[in-house]
PDB file of C-alpha atoms in Angstrom:
ATOM      1  CA  MET F   1      13.809   0.768  -8.489  1.00 94.00           C
ATOM      2  CA  ILE F   2      13.076  -0.554  -5.015  1.00 96.00           C
ATOM      3  CA  GLY F   3      10.467  -2.965  -3.666  1.00 96.00           C
ATOM      4  CA  LEU F   4       9.580  -4.629  -6.962  1.00 96.00           C
ATOM      5  CA  GLY F   5       7.408  -7.717  -6.498  1.00 96.00           C
ATOM      6  CA  THR F   6       4.367  -8.738  -4.498  1.00 96.00           C
ATOM      7  CA  TRP F   7       4.248  -8.004  -0.771  1.00 97.00           C
ATOM      8  CA  LYS F   8       1.936  -9.224   1.980  1.00 97.00           C
ATOM      9  CA  PHE F   9       1.251  -6.972   4.980  1.00 96.00           C
ATOM     10  CA  LEU F  10      -0.728  -7.373   8.196  1.00 95.00           C
ATOM     11  CA  VAL F  11      -3.395  -4.770   8.922  1.00 90.00           C
ATOM     12  CA  ASP F  12      -5.011  -4.561  12.358  1.00 87.00           C
ATOM     13  CA  THR F  13      -7.518  -1.749  12.878  1.00 83.00           C
ATOM     14  CA  MET F  14     -10.983  -1.448  14.349  1.00 81.00           C
ATOM     15  CA  PHE F  15     -12.327  -1.331  10.752  1.00 77.00           C
ATOM     16  CA  TYR F  16     -10.277  -4.132   9.191  1.00 80.00           C
ATOM     17  CA  ASN F  17      -8.188  -7.003  10.515  1.00 88.00           C
ATOM     18  CA  GLY F  18      -6.473  -9.041   7.828  1.00 90.00           C
ATOM     19  CA  THR F  19      -3.926  -8.805   5.070  1.00 92.00           C
ATOM     20  CA  ALA F  20      -3.093  -6.323   2.357  1.00 90.00           C
ATOM     21  CA  ILE F  21      -1.419  -7.494  -0.832  1.00 92.00           C
ATOM     22  CA  ILE F  22       0.621  -4.843  -2.640  1.00 93.00           C
ATOM     23  CA  ASP F  23       2.013  -5.444  -6.112  1.00 94.00           C
ATOM     24  CA  ILE F  24       4.871  -3.189  -7.246  1.00 95.00           C
ATOM     25  CA  ARG F  25       5.842  -3.332 -10.928  1.00 96.00           C
ATOM     26  CA  ASP F  26       8.200  -1.511 -13.283  1.00 96.00           C
ATOM     27  CA  GLU F  27       6.226  -0.311 -16.294  1.00 95.00           C
ATOM     28  CA  GLY F  28       8.612   1.451 -18.623  1.00 95.00           C
ATOM     29  CA  GLY F  29      10.694   2.973 -15.846  1.00 94.00           C
ATOM     30  CA  GLU F  30       7.641   4.123 -13.860  1.00 93.00           C
ATOM     31  CA  TYR F  31       6.225   2.487 -10.749  1.00 93.00           C
ATOM     32  CA  ALA F  32       2.858   0.751 -11.134  1.00 92.00           C
ATOM     33  CA  ILE F  33       1.489  -0.117  -7.686  1.00 91.00           C
ATOM     34  CA  THR F  34      -1.822  -1.754  -6.833  1.00 88.00           C
ATOM     35  CA  ALA F  35      -3.172  -3.033  -3.534  1.00 87.00           C
ATOM     36  CA  THR F  36      -5.981  -5.373  -2.559  1.00 85.00           C
ATOM     37  CA  LEU F  37      -7.534  -6.500   0.719  1.00 83.00           C
ATOM     38  CA  PRO F  38      -8.305 -10.153  -0.059  1.00 86.00           C
ATOM     39  CA  ASP F  39      -9.923 -10.846   3.319  1.00 83.00           C
ATOM     40  CA  LEU F  40     -12.739  -8.427   2.386  1.00 78.00           C
ATOM     41  CA  GLY F  41     -13.735 -10.477  -0.639  1.00 74.00           C
ATOM     42  CA  GLY F  42     -15.015  -7.979  -3.187  1.00 64.00           C
ATOM     43  CA  ALA F  43     -13.071  -4.977  -1.898  1.00 65.00           C
ATOM     44  CA  PRO F  44     -12.125  -2.510  -4.622  1.00 68.00           C
ATOM     45  CA  GLU F  45      -8.575  -2.313  -5.840  1.00 73.00           C
ATOM     46  CA  VAL F  46      -6.403   0.586  -4.759  1.00 81.00           C
ATOM     47  CA  ALA F  47      -4.019   2.194  -7.260  1.00 81.00           C
ATOM     48  CA  LEU F  48      -1.106   4.511  -6.420  1.00 85.00           C
ATOM     49  CA  LYS F  49      -0.083   7.501  -8.508  1.00 88.00           C
ATOM     50  CA  ASP F  50       2.576  10.191  -8.272  1.00 92.00           C
ATOM     51  CA  VAL F  51       5.002   7.648  -6.787  1.00 94.00           C
ATOM     52  CA  ILE F  52       8.294   9.092  -5.548  1.00 95.00           C
ATOM     53  CA  GLU F  53      11.350   7.065  -4.543  1.00 96.00           C
ATOM     54  CA  ASP F  54      13.373   8.565  -1.689  1.00 97.00           C
ATOM     55  CA  GLY F  55      16.124   6.287  -0.415  1.00 97.00           C
ATOM     56  CA  ASP F  56      14.441   3.115   0.841  1.00 97.00           C
ATOM     57  CA  THR F  57      10.926   4.642   0.818  1.00 98.00           C
ATOM     58  CA  LEU F  58       8.242   4.890  -1.845  1.00 96.00           C
ATOM     59  CA  SER F  59       5.501   7.444  -1.315  1.00 96.00           C
ATOM     60  CA  GLY F  60       2.512   8.428  -3.381  1.00 95.00           C
ATOM     61  CA  ILE F  61      -1.208   9.055  -3.490  1.00 95.00           C
ATOM     62  CA  ALA F  62      -3.691   6.177  -3.493  1.00 90.00           C
ATOM     63  CA  ASN F  63      -7.185   6.297  -4.923  1.00 87.00           C
ATOM     64  CA  THR F  64     -10.024   3.805  -4.709  1.00 82.00           C
ATOM     65  CA  ASP F  65     -13.646   3.673  -5.850  1.00 80.00           C
ATOM     66  CA  LEU F  66     -14.588   3.123  -2.205  1.00 77.00           C
ATOM     67  CA  LEU F  67     -13.568   6.734  -1.417  1.00 82.00           C
ATOM     68  CA  GLN F  68     -14.222   8.493  -4.725  1.00 83.00           C
ATOM     69  CA  GLY F  69     -12.541  11.844  -5.040  1.00 85.00           C
ATOM     70  CA  LYS F  70     -10.425  11.366  -1.911  1.00 91.00           C
ATOM     71  CA  ASP F  71      -6.635  11.178  -2.006  1.00 92.00           C
ATOM     72  CA  ILE F  72      -4.919   8.785   0.390  1.00 92.00           C
ATOM     73  CA  PRO F  73      -1.274   9.715   1.115  1.00 96.00           C
ATOM     74  CA  CYS F  74       0.790   6.589   1.671  1.00 95.00           C
ATOM     75  CA  SER F  75       4.338   5.346   2.015  1.00 97.00           C
ATOM     76  CA  LEU F  76       6.200   2.043   2.004  1.00 96.00           C
ATOM     77  CA  THR F  77       9.664   1.634   3.527  1.00 98.00           C
ATOM     78  CA  PHE F  78      11.821  -1.362   2.619  1.00 97.00           C
ATOM     79  CA  THR F  79      14.575  -2.921   4.703  1.00 94.00           C
ATOM     80  CA  GLY F  80      16.014  -5.911   2.851  1.00 87.00           C
ATOM     81  CA  ASP F  81      13.233  -8.470   2.482  1.00 88.00           C
ATOM     82  CA  LYS F  82      10.950  -6.706   4.995  1.00 96.00           C
ATOM     83  CA  ALA F  83       8.689  -3.682   4.628  1.00 98.00           C
ATOM     84  CA  GLU F  84       6.383  -1.396   6.620  1.00 97.00           C
ATOM     85  CA  GLY F  85       3.832   1.091   5.387  1.00 96.00           C
ATOM     86  CA  LEU F  86       1.436   3.831   6.343  1.00 94.00           C
ATOM     87  CA  MET F  87      -1.743   5.129   4.715  1.00 91.00           C
ATOM     88  CA  LYS F  88      -3.628   8.219   5.902  1.00 92.00           C
ATOM     89  CA  VAL F  89      -7.199   7.264   5.056  1.00 85.00           C
ATOM     90  CA  PRO F  90      -9.889   9.984   5.157  1.00 85.00           C
ATOM     91  CA  PHE F  91     -12.531   9.406   7.868  1.00 81.00           C
ATOM     92  CA  ILE F  92     -10.471   6.531   9.344  1.00 80.00           C
ATOM     93  CA  GLY F  93      -7.031   7.929  10.115  1.00 84.00           C
ATOM     94  CA  LYS F  94      -3.613   6.301   9.928  1.00 89.00           C
ATOM     95  CA  LEU F  95      -3.644   2.719   8.715  1.00 87.00           C
ATOM     96  CA  LYS F  96      -0.379   0.903   9.442  1.00 92.00           C
ATOM     97  CA  LEU F  97       0.859  -1.849   7.151  1.00 94.00           C
ATOM     98  CA  LYS F  98       2.973  -4.101   9.374  1.00 95.00           C
ATOM     99  CA  ASP F  99       5.294  -7.075   9.008  1.00 96.00           C
ATOM    100  CA  GLY F 100       5.526  -6.842   5.228  1.00 97.00           C
ATOM    101  CA  VAL F 101       7.181  -9.789   3.506  1.00 97.00           C
ATOM    102  CA  LYS F 102       7.870 -10.384  -0.160  1.00 96.00           C
ATOM    103  CA  VAL F 103       5.769 -13.273  -1.460  1.00 95.00           C
ATOM    104  CA  ALA F 104       6.605 -13.139  -5.169  1.00 90.00           C
TER     105      ALA F 104
END
């Protein structure tokens, strides 16, 4: 399994400028991935499902109460202790997760 741990990413868009915290866990051989945007305060948690590992990249579908019923395709690519990501958010477009570093 790749990318296990807690990662901090920079997000800089016209809708949000701050950090994203992504927690990647091994739960019985399956990936359990959650994300939060702590700079938004009470922002809803995002959970990933249907996670697929392909080389150094994890991809899956995110869902959040903020966009009920909408699937958000996303991917995270790991290079050593660094990571980058991309989410295709409905109504917003591509949201890049930049300068990811492992924090725990």
